[in-house]
mmCIF file of C-alpha atoms in Angstrom:
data_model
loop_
_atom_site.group_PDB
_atom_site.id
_atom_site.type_symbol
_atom_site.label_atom_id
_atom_site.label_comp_id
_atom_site.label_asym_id
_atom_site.label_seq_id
_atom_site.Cartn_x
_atom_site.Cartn_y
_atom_site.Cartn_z
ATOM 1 C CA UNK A 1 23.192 -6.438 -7.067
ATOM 2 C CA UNK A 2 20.112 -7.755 -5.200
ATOM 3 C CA UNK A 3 17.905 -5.006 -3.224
ATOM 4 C CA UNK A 4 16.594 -6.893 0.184
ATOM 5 C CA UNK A 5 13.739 -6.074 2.233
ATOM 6 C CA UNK A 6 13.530 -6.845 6.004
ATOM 7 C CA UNK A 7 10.043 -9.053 6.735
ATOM 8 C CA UNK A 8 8.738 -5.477 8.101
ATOM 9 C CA UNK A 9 9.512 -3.880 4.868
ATOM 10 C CA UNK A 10 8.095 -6.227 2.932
ATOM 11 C CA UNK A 11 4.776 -6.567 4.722
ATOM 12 C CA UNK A 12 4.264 -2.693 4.088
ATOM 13 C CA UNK A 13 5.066 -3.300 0.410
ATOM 14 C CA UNK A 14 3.108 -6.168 0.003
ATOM 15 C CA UNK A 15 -0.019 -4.981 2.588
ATOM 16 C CA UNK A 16 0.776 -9.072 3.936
ATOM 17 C CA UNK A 17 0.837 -9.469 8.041
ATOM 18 C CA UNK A 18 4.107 -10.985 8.890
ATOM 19 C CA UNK A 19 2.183 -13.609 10.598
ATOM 20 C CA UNK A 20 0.742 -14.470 6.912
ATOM 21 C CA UNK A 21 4.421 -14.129 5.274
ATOM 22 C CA UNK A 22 6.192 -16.589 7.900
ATOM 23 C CA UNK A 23 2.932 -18.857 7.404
ATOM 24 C CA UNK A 24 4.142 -18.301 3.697
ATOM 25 C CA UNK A 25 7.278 -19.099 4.237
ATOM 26 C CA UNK A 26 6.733 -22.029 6.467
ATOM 27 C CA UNK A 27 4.761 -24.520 3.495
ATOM 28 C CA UNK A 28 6.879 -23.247 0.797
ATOM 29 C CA UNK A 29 4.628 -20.991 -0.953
ATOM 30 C CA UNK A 30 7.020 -18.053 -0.579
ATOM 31 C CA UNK A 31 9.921 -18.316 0.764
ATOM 32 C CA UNK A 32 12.330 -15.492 1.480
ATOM 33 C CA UNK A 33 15.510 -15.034 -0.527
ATOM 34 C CA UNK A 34 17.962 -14.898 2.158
ATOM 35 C CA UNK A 35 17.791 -16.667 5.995
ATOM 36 C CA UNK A 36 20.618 -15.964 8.544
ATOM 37 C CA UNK A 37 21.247 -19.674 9.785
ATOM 38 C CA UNK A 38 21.692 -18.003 13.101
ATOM 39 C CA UNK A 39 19.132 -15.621 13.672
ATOM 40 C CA UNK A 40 16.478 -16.806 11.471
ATOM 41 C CA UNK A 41 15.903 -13.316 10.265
ATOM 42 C CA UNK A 42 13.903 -13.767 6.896
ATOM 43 C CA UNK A 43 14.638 -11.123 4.162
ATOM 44 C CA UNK A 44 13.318 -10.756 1.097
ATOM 45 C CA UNK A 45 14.493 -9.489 -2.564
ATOM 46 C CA UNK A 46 12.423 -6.559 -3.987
ATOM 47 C CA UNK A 47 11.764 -8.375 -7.205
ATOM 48 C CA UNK A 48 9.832 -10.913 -5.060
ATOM 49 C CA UNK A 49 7.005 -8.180 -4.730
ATOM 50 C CA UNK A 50 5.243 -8.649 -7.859
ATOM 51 C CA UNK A 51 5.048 -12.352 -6.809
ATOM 52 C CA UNK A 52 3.908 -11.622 -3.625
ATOM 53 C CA UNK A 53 1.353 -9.230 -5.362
ATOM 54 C CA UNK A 54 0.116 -12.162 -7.543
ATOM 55 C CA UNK A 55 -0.308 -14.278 -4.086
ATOM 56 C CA UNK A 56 -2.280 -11.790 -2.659
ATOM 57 C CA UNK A 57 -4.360 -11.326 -5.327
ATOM 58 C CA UNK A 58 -5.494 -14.995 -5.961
ATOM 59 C CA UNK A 59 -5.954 -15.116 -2.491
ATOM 60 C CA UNK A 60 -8.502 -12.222 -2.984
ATOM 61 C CA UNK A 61 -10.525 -14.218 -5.465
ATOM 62 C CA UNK A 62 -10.566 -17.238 -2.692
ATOM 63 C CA UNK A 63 -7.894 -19.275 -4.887
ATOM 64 C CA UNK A 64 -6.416 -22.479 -2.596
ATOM 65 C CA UNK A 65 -2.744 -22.464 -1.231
ATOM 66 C CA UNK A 66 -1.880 -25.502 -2.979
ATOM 67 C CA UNK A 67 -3.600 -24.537 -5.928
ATOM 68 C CA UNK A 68 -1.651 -21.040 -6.153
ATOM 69 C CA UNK A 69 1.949 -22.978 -5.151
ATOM 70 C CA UNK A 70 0.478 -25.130 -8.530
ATOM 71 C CA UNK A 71 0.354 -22.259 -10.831
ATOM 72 C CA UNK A 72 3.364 -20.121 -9.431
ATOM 73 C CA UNK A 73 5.500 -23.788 -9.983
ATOM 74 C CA UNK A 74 3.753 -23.978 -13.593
ATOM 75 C CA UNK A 75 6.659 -24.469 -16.498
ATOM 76 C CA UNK A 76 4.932 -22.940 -19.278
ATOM 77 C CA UNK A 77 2.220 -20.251 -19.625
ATOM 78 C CA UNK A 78 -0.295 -22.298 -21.031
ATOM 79 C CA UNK A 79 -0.283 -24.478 -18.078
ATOM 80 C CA UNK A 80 -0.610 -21.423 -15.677
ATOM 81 C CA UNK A 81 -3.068 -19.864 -18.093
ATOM 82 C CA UNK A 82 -5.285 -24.060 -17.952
ATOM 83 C CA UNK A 83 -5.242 -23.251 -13.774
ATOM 84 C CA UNK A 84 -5.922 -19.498 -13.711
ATOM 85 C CA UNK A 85 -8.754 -19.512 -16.594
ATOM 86 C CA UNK A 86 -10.020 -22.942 -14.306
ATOM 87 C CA UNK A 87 -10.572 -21.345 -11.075
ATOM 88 C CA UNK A 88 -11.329 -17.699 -13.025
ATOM 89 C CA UNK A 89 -14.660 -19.606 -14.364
ATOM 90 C CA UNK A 90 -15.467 -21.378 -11.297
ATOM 91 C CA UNK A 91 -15.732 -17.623 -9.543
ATOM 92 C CA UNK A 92 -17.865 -15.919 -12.050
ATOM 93 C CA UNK A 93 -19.971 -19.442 -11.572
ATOM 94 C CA UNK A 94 -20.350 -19.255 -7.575
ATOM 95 C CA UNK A 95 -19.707 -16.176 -6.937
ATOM 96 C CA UNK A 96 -19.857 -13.457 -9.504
ATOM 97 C CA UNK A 97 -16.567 -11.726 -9.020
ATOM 98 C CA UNK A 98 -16.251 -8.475 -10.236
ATOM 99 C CA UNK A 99 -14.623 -7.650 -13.485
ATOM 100 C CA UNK A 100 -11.869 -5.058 -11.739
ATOM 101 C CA UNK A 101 -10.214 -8.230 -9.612
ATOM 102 C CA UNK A 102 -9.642 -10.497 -12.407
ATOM 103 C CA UNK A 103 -8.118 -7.044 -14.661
ATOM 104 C CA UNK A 104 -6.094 -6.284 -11.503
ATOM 105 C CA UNK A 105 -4.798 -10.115 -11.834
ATOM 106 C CA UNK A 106 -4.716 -10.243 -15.344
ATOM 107 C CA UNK A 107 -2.348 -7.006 -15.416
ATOM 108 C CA UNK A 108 -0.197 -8.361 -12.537
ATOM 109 C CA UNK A 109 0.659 -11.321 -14.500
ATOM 110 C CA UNK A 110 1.589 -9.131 -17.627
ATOM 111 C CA UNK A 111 5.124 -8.418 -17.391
ATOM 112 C CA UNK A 112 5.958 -4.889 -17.315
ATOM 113 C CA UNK A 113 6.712 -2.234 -19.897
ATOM 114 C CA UNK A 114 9.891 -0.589 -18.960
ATOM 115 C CA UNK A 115 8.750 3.348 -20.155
ATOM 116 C CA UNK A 116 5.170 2.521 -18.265
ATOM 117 C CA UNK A 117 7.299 2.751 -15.046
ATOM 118 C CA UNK A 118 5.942 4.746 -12.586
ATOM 119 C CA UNK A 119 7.299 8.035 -11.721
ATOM 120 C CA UNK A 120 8.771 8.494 -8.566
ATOM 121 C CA UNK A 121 9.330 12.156 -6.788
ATOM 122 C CA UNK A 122 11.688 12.808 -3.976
ATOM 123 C CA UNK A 123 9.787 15.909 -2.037
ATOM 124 C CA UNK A 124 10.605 17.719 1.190
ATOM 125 C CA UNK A 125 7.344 18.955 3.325
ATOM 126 C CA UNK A 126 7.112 21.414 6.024
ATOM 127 C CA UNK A 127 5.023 21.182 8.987
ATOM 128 C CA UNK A 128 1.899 22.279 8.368
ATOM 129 C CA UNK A 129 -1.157 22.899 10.610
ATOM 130 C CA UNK A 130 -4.042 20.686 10.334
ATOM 131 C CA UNK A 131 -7.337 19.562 11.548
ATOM 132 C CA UNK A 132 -6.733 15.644 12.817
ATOM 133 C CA UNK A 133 -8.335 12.341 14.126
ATOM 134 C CA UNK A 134 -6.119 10.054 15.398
ATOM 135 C CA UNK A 135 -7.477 6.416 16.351
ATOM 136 C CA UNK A 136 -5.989 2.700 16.437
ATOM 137 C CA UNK A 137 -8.209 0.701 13.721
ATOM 138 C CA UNK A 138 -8.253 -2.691 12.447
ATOM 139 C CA UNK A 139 -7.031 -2.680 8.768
ATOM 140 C CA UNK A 140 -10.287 -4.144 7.456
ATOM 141 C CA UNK A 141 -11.804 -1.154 8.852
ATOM 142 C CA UNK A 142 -10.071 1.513 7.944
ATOM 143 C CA UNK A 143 -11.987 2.179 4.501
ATOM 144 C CA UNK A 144 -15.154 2.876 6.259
ATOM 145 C CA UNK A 145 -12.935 4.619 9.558
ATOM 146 C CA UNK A 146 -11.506 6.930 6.679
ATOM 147 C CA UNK A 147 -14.610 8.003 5.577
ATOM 148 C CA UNK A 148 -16.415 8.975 8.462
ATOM 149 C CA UNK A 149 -12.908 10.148 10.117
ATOM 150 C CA UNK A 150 -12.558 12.704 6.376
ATOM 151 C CA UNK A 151 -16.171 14.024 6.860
ATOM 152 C CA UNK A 152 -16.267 15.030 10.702
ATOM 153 C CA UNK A 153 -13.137 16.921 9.843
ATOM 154 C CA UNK A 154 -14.784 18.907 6.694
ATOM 155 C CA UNK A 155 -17.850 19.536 8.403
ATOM 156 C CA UNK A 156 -15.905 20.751 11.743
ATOM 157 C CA UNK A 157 -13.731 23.157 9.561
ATOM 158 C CA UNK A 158 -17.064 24.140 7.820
ATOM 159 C CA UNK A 159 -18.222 25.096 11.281
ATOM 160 C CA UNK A 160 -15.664 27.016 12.480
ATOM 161 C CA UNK A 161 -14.766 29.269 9.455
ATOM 162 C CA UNK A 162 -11.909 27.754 8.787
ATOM 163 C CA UNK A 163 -10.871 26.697 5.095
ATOM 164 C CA UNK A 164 -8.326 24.244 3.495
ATOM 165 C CA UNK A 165 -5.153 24.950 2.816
ATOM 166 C CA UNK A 166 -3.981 21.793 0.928
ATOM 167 C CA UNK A 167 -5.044 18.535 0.407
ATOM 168 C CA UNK A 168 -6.143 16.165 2.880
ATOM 169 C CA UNK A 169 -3.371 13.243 4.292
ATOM 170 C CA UNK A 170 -3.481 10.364 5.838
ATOM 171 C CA UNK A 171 -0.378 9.284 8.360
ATOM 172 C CA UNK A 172 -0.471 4.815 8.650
ATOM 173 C CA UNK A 173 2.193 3.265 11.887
ATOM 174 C CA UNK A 174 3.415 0.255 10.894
ATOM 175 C CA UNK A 175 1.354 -1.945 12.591
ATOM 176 C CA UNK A 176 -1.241 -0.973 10.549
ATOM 177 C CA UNK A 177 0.714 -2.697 7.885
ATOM 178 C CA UNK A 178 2.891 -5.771 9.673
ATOM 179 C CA UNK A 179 -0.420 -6.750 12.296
ATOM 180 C CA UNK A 180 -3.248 -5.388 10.395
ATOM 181 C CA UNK A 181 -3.847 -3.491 13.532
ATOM 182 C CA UNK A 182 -2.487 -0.150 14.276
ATOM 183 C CA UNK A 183 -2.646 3.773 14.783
ATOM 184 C CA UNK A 184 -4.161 5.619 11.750
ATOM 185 C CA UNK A 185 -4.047 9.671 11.388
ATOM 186 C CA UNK A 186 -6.190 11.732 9.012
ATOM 187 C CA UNK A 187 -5.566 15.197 8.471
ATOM 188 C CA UNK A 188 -7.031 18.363 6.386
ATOM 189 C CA UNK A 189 -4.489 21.531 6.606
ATOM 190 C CA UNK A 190 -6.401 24.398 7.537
ATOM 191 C CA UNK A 191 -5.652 28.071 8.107
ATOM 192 C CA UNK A 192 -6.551 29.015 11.695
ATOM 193 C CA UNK A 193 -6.344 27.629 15.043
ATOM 194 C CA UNK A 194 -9.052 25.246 15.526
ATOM 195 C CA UNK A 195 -10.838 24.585 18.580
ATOM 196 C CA UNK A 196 -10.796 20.656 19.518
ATOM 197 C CA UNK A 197 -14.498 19.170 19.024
ATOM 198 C CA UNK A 198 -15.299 15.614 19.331
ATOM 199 C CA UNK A 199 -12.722 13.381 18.072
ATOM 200 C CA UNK A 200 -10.949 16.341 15.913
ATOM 201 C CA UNK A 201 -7.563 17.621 17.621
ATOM 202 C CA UNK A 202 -5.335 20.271 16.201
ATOM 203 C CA UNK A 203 -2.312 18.662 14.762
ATOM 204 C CA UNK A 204 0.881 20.321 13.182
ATOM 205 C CA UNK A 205 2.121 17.530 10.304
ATOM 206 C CA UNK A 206 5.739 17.093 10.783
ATOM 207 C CA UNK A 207 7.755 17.665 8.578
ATOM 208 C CA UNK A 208 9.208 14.510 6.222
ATOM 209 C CA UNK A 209 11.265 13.675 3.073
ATOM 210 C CA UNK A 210 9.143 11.252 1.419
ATOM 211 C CA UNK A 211 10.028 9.717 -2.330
ATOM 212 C CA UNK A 212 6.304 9.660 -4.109
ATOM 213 C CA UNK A 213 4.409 7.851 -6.204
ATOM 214 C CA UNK A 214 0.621 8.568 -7.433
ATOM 215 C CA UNK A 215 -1.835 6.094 -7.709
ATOM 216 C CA UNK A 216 -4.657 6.302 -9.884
ATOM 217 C CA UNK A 217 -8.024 4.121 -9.376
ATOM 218 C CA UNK A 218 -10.023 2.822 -5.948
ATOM 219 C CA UNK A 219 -7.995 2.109 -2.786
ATOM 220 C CA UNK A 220 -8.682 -1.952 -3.102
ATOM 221 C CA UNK A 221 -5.374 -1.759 -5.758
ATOM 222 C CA UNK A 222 -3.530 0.966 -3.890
ATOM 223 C CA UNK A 223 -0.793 -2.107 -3.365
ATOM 224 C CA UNK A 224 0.708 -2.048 -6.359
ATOM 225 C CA UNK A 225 1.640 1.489 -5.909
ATOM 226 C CA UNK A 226 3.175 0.883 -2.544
ATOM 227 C CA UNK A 227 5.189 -2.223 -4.056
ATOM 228 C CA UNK A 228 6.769 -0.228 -6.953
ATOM 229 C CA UNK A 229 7.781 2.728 -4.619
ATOM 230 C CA UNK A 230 9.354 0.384 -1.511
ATOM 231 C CA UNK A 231 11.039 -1.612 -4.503
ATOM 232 C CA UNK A 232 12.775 2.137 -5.461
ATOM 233 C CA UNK A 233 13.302 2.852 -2.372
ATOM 234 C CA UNK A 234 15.030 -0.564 -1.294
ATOM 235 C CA UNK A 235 17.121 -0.460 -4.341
ATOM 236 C CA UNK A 236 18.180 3.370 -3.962
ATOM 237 C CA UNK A 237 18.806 2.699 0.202
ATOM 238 C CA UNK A 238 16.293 5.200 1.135
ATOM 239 C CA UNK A 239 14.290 3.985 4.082
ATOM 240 C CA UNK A 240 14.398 5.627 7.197
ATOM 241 C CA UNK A 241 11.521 4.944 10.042
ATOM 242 C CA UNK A 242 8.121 6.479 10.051
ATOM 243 C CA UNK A 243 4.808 6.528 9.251
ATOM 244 C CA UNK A 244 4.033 6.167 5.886
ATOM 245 C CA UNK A 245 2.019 9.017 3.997
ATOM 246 C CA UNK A 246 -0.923 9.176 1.686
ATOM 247 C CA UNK A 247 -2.250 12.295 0.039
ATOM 248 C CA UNK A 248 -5.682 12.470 -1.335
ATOM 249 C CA UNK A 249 -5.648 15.035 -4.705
ATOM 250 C CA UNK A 250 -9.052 13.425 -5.929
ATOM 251 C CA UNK A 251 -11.439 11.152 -4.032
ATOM 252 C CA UNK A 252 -14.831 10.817 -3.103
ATOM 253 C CA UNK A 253 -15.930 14.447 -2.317
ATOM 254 C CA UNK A 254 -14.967 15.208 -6.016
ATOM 255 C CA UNK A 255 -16.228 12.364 -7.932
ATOM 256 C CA UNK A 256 -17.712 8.963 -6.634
ATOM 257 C CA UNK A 257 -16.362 7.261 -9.340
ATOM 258 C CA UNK A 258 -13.329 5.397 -7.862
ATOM 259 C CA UNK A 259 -11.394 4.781 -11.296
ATOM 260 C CA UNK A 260 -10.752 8.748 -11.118
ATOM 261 C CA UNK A 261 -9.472 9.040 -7.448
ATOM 262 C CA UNK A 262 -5.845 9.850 -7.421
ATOM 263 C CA UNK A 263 -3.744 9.184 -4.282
ATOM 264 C CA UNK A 264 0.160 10.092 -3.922
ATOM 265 C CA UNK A 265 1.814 7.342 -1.762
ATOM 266 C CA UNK A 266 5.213 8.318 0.328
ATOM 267 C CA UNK A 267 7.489 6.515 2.115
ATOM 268 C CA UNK A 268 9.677 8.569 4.637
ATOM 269 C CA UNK A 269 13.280 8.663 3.213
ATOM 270 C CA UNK A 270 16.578 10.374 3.938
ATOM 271 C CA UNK A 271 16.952 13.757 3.299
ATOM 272 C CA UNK A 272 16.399 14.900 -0.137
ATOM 273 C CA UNK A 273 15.741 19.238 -0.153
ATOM 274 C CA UNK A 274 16.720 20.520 -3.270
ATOM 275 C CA UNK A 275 16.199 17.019 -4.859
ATOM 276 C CA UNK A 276 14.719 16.468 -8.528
ATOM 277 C CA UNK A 277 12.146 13.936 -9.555
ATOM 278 C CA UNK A 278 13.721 10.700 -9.364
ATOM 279 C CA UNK A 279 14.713 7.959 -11.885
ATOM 280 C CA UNK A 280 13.006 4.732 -11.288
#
């Protein structure tokens, strides 16, 4: 039976505005699986996402609209290889893209091993107290808002005495996703009360169950991860409202090599305590 997505959910999974996906929609380049005649409500299928993954990724690299509708409608692979290897040479010609986007598109248009599947955990968390900044930032900003946002709240814990208790999170509204524009929370958990200085606040996490995935390399391909857990979690009829979650076991404080930063992804589901890992 089909898993569908509401536009909403599939602009989280897919890290597209819903402007961009009714734009989409609206010349044919993807079109949702079903429309109500009488609402208009678009939804989408969850095995659209790796499609929608491909779009976003050509459109990374500067490909055309018309030229990606050419190569998505191509009949054969050598035709869609003739297009893709085309535009792949113009870019290293003009502008020297690097060799991690055209892997990342090369591996999205490899069809997937079945036993390389992901894992996916279904965890309940507890509230825990943290050390927080909370701000509304534009999505193309919050790489360099996370930063700054992660070291004020080390260096403020450093100051007070206070030490970590757990990996640092991150807690993303919707907005962030469906507008590119929306509130953004980064937290450390910490061990004492902590006295509010500059932009960090106190914060107790609430608590969530969340089904997980991890996500191994630099943030730029972070999307995938999210696509194969709301895919899981469409098919399973999981989703509940709420921010989504990131978790941050190895980043740039332990190694500035991006390839080796590891990042657990959650999406708030029903309740799950006592649950095992999960089968994807």
């Amino acid at each position: 039976m089909t898993s569908y997505l509401s536009i909403g959910d599939f602009s989280r999974a897919t890290h597209m505005t819903v402007k961009t996906l009714r734009h989409y929609h609206e010349i044919r380049l993807l079109e949702p699986a079903d429309v109500d005649p009488h609402t208009g409500y678009r939804r989408y299928a969850a095995e659209q996402i790796p499609t929608a993954q491909v779009v976003r990724r050509f459109r990374a690299l500067g490909m055309p609209l018309e030229e990606i509708r050419t190569v998505l409608a191509a009949e054969d692979v050598a035709t869609r290889t003739q297009h893709i290897s085309a535009h792949l040479c113009r870019l290293e010609q003009e502008l020297g893209r690097t060799q991690r986007a055209v892997a990342a598109l090369h591996d999205l248009l490899t069809p997937p091993v079945s036993e390389d599947a992901p894992a996916i955990e279904l965890r309940s968390v507890d509230v825990v107290p943290a050390a927080a900044i909370t701000a509304t930032v534009e999505a193309q900003d919050v790489g360099a808002w996370f930063q700054g946002a992660l070291g004020e709240l080390f260096a403020t814990l450093a100051a007070q005495g206070l030490r970590e208790t757990s990996h640092a999170g991150g807690m993303y509204a919707d907005e962030l996703f469906t507008l590119h524009r929306g509130q953004a929370t980064v937290f450390v958990p910490c061990n004492g009360p902590l006295r509010p200085l500059g932009r960090v606040e106190p914060l107790h996490v609430p608590p969530a169950e969340l089904a997980v995935i991890e996500h191994c390399g630099p943030p730029s391909e972070v999307d995938r991860a999210y696509g194969a857990l709301a895919a899981y979690v469409s098919r399973h009829a999981l989703a509940v409202d709420g921010p989504l979650r990131e978790y941050y076991l190895v980043g740039q404080r332990q190694t500035p090599d991006s390839a080796h930063w590891r990042t657990e992804v959650c999406w708030p589901v029903f309740r799950t305590r006592g649950a095992r890992p999960a089968a994807v």
